[in-house]
Coordinates of C-alpha atoms in Angstrom, one line a residue:
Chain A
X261 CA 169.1 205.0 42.9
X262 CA 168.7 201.5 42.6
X263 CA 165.0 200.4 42.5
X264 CA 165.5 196.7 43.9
X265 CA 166.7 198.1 46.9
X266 CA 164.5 200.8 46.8
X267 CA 161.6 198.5 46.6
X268 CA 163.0 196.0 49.5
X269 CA 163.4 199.3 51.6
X270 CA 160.0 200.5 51.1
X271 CA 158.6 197.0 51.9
X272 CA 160.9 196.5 55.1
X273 CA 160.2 200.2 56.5
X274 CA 156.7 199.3 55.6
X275 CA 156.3 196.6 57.4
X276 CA 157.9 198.0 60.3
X277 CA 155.5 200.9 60.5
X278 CA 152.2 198.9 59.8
X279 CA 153.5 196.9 62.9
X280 CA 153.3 200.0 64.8
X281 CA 149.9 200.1 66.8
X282 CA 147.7 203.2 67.6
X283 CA 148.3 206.0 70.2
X284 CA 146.6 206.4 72.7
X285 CA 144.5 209.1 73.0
X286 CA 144.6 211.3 76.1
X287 CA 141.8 210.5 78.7
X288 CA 140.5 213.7 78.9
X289 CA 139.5 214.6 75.1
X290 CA 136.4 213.0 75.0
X291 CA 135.4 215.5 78.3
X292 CA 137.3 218.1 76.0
X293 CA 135.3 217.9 73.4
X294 CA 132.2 217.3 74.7
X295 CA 132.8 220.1 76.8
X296 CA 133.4 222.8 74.0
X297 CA 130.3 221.1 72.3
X298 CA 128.2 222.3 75.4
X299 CA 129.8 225.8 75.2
X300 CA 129.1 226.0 71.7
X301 CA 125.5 225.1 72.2
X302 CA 125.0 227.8 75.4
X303 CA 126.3 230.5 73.0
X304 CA 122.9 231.9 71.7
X305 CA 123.0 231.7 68.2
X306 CA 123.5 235.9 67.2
X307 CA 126.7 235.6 68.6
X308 CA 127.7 232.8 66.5
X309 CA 129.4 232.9 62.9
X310 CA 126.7 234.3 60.4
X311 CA 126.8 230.4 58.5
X312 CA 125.6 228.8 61.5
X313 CA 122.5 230.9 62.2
X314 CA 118.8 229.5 61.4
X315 CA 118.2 229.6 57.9
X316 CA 115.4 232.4 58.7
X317 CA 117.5 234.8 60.6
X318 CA 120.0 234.5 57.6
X319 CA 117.5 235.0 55.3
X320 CA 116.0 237.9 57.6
X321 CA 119.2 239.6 57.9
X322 CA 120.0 238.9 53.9
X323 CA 116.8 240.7 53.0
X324 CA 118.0 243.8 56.0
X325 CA 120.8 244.3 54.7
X326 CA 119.9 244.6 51.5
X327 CA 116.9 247.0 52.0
X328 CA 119.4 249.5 54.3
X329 CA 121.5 249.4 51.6
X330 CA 119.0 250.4 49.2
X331 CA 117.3 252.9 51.6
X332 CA 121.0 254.6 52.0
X333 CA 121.6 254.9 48.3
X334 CA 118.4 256.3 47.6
X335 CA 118.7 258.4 50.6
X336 CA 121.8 260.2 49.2
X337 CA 120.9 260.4 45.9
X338 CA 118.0 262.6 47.2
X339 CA 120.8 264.2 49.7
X340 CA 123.0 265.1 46.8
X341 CA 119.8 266.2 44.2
X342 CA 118.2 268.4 47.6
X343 CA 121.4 269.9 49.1
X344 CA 120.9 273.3 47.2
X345 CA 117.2 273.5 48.0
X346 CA 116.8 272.9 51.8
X347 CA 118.4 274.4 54.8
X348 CA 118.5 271.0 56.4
X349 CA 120.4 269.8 53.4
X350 CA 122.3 272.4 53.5
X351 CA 123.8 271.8 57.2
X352 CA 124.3 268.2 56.5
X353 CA 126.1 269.1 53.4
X354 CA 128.1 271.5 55.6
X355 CA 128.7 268.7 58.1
X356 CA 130.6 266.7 55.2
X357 CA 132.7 269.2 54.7
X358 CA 134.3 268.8 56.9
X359 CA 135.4 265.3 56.1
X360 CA 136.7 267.0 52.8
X361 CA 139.1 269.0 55.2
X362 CA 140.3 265.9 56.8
X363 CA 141.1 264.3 53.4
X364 CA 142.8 267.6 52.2
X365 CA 145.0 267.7 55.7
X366 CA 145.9 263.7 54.9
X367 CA 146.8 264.5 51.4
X368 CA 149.4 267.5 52.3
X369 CA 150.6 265.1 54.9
X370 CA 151.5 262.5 52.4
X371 CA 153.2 265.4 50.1
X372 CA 155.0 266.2 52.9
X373 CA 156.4 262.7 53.6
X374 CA 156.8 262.5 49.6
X375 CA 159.0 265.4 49.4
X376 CA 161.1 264.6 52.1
X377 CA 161.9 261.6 51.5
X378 CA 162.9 263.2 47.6
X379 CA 165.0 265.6 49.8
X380 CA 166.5 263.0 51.7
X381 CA 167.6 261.4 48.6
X382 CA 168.3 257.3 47.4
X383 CA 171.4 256.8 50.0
X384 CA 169.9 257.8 53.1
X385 CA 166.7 255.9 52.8
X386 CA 169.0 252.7 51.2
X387 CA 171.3 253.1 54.2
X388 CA 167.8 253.5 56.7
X389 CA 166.4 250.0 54.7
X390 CA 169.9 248.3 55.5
X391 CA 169.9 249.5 59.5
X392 CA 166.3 248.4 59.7
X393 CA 167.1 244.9 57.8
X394 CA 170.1 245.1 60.2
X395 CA 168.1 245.3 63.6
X396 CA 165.8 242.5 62.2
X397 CA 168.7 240.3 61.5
X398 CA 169.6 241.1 64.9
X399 CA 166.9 240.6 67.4
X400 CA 166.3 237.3 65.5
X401 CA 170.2 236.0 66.4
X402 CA 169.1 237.5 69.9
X403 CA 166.1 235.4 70.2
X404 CA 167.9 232.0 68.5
X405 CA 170.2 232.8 71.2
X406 CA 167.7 233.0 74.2
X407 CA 166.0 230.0 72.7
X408 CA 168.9 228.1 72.5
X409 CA 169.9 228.9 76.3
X410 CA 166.3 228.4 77.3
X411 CA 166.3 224.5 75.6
X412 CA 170.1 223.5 76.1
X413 CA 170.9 220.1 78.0
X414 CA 171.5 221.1 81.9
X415 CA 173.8 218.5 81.8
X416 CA 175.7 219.9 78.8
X417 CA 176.0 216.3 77.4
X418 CA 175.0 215.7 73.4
X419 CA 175.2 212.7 72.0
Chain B
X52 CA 120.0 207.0 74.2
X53 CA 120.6 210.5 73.2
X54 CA 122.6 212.0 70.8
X55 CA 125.1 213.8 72.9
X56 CA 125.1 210.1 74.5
X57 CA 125.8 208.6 71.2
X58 CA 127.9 210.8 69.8
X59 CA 130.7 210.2 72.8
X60 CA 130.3 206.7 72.2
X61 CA 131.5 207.2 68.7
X62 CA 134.0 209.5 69.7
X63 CA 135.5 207.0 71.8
X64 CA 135.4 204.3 69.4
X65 CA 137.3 206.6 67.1
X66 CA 139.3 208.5 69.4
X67 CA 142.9 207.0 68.9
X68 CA 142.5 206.4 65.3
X69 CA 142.2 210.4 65.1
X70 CA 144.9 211.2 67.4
X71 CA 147.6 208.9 65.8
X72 CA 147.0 210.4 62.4
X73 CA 147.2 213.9 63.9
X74 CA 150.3 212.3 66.5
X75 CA 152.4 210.8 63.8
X76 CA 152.2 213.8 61.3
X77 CA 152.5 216.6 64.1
X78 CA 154.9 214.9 66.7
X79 CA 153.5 217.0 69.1
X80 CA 151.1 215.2 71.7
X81 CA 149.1 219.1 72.3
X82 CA 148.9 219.9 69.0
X83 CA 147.6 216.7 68.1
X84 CA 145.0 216.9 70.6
X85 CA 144.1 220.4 69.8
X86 CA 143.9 218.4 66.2
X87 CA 141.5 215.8 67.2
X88 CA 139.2 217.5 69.4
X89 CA 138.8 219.8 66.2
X90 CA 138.2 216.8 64.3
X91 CA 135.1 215.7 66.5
X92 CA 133.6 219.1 66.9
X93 CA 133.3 219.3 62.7
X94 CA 132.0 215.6 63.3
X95 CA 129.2 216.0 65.7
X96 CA 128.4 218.9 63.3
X97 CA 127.7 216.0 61.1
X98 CA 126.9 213.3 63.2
X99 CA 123.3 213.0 61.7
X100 CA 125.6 211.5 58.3
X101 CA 128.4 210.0 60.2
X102 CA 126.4 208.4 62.6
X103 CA 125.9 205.0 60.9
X104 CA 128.2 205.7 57.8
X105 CA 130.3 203.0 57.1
X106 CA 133.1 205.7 55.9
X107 CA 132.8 207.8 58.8
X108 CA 136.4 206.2 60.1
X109 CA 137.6 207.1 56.3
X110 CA 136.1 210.7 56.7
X111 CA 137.7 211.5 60.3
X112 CA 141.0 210.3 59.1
X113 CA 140.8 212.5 56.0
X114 CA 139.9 215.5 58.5
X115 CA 142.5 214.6 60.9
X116 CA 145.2 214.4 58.2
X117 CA 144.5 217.3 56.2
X118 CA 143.7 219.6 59.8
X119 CA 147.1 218.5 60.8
X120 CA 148.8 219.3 57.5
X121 CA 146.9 223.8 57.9
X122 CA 148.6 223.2 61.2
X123 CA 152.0 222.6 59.8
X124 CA 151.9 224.9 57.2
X125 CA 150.2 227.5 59.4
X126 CA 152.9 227.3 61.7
X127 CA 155.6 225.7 59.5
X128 CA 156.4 229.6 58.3
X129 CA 156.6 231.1 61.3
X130 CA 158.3 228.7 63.9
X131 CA 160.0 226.9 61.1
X132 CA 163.4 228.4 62.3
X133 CA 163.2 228.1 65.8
X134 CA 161.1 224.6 65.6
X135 CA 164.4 222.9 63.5
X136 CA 166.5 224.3 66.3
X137 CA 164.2 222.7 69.0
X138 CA 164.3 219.7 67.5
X139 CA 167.9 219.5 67.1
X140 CA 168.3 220.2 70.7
X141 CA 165.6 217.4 71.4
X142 CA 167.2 214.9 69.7
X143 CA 170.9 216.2 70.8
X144 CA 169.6 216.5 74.4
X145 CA 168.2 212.2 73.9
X146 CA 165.0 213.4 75.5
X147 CA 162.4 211.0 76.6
X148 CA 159.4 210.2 74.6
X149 CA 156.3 208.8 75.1
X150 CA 155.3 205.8 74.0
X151 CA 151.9 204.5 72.6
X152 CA 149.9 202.4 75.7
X153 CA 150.4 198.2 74.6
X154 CA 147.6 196.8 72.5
X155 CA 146.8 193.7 73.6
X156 CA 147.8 192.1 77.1
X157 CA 149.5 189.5 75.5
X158 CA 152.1 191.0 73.5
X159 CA 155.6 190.5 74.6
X160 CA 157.7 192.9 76.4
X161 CA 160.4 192.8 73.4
X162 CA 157.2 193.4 70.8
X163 CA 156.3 196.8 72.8
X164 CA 160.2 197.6 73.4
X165 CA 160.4 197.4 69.2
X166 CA 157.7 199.4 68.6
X167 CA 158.3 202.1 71.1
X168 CA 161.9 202.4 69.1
X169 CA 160.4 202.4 65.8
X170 CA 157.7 205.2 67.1
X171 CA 160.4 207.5 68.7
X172 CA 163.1 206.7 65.1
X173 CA 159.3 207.8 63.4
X174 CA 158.6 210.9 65.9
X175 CA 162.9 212.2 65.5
X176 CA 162.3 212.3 61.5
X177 CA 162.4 216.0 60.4
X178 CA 159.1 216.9 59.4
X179 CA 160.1 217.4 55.7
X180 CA 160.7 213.6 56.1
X181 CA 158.2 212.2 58.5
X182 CA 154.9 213.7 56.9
X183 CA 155.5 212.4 53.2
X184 CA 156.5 209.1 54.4
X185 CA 153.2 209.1 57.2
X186 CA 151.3 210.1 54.5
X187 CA 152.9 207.5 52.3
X188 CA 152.3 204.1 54.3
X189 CA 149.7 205.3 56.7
X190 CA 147.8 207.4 54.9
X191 CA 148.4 204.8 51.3
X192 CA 148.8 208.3 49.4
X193 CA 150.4 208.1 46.2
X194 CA 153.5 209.7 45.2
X195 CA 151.4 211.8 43.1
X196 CA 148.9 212.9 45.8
X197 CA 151.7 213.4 48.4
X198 CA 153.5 215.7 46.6
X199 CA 149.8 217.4 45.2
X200 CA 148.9 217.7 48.8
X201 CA 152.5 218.6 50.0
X202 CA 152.7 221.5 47.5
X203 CA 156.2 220.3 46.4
X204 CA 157.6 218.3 43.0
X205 CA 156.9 214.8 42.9
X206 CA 160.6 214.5 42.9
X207 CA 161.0 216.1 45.9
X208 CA 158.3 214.0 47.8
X209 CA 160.1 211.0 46.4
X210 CA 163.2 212.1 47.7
X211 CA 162.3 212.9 51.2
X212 CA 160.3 209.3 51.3
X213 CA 163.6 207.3 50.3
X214 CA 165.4 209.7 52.9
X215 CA 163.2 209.0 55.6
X216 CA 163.2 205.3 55.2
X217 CA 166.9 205.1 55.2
X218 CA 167.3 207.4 58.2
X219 CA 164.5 204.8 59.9
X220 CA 166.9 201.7 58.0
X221 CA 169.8 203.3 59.8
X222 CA 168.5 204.2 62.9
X223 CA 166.7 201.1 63.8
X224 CA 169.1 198.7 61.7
X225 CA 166.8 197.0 59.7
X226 CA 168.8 194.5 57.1
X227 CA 167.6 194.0 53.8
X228 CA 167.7 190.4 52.2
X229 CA 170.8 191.1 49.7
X230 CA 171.8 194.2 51.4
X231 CA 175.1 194.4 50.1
X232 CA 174.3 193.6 46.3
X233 CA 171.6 196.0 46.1
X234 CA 172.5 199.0 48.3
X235 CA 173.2 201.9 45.6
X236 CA 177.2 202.1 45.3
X237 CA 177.0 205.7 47.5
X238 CA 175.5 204.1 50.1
X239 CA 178.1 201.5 50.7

């Protein structure tokens, strides 16, 4: 490229551009704005993100947080050291069991789906990836399609 | 005067600067606006600073420029394919555009006609081209910084820059002085 012209381009497209004034903003953003600031203000401040509440109820929540989490570690470290000893411990620990059955049921599941998918073997899941990649390709032409009926000229002219 | 008061009083002083940075990068009159009025909520979050900062027109254009780029890249991905498509069939279809309001009563009617052609050649630009070169002369980013902020090579920012000020050389047939000695031998 040649950088005399390249320099006289800049400087004429320049020019041309820093002629160019501002746009004019809508009318109605000032009331837009101002109105979101009122909504944002009516919105007691709980429901707000956590960064803007008052620096107390951060600190307050900070320092709940932190002492339920302590209280819960403590509480089943005790759980775990009394579940042999008491019958209530005994009936919670029996209520976790059954989460272990749940875990067990998910894991056989996934062997299922493992061995399966071994049985099926390489071509049939290659051939499933292609007919997936396939429909993708697919619906997307479908849509450019739509998209491009939805937009065309009504006149049918292009320049 | 309160500060809700004041604070649309210095919206409305700033109002257009922020919505032609966010118009001219997004060349989309809602998307700018949804731009700008995000611009002013972040500012009245800071108003107490901004109020009688001297840089408070550098900080909103900084806001309005860099919110409008997340925009673009946010959607870029998504729409990217459907958005060239649109635009093609825009600029196929010669739709109208609008046109920024005049700035003073006294300019001529061939002054507004000139710049309402070199906003629309601006707004037509792909975005690949129009945002490096906004950036460039509106913006006064560096190569360096455009193509930092742009995620892309410097040569590639530098490329779509020269592009987009041919396409606006071509389109709104500016002449350089010694056009035909120093156009680059492709060009001719």
């Amino acid at each position: 490229m040649n950088a005399e012209y390249e320099k006289q381009l800049e400087s004429c497209v320049g020019r041309e551009l820093k002629a160019l004034g501002e746009w004019e903003a809508p009318p109605d953003l000032a009331r837009r704005v101002m109105r979101a600031i009122e909504r944002r203000a009516a919105t007691p401040w709980y429901r707000r993100e956590w960064l803007a509440w008052p620096m107390t109820c951060r600190a307050a929540s900070l320092v709940g947080l932190m002492v339920a989490f302590g209280l819960l570690s403590l509480g089943s470290a005790r759980l775990a050291h009394l579940a042999t000893l008491t019958p209530l411990a005994q009936h919670v620990s029996r209520w976790l069991s059954l989460t272990d059955a749940v875990w067990k049921a998910a894991e056989a599941l996934a062997t299922a789906l493992g061995l399966a998918l071994r049985s099926l073997g390489p071509a049939v899941i290659l051939g499933g990836a292609v007919l997936m990649v396939a429909c993708y390709a697919a619906c997307l032409g479908l849509g450019t399609l739509c998209l491009r009926l939805a937009f065309a000229p009504l006149n049918g002219k292009s320049s | 005067m309160t500060d809700t008061q004041q604070f649309e009083g210095f919206m409305r002083n700033y109002q257009n600067m922020v919505f032609s940075t966010a118009m001219r990068l997004l060349a989309n009159p809602a998307d700018a606006e949804d731009v700008a009025q995000e611009v002013f909520l972040r500012a009245y979050q800071r108003f107490d600073e901004l109020r009688d900062s001297p840089t408070a027109g550098g900080w909103l254009k900084t806001v309005a420029a860099n919110l409008s780029l997340n925009h673009l890249s946010r959607y870029r991905s998504r729409w990217s394919f459907f958005s060239e498509l649109l635009g093609r069939g825009r600029e196929e279809a010669g739709c109208e555009m609008e046109f920024p309001a005049d700035e003073s009563a006294t300019e001529t009617g061939e002054q507004a006609d000139r710049r309402a052609l070199v906003e629309e050649a601006l707004q037509k630009l792909p975005a690949t081209q129009r945002v490096p070169l906004v950036l460039y002369h509106f913006e006064e980013l560096t190569y360096e910084e455009i193509a930092a902020k742009l995620g892309v090579s410097l040569g590639k920012a530098k490329t779509d820059i020269f592009r987009a000020r041919e396409t606006l050389r071509r389109r709104l047939r500016l002449r350089l002085t010694d056009e035909p000695r120093l156009r680059p031998a492709h060009q001719t």
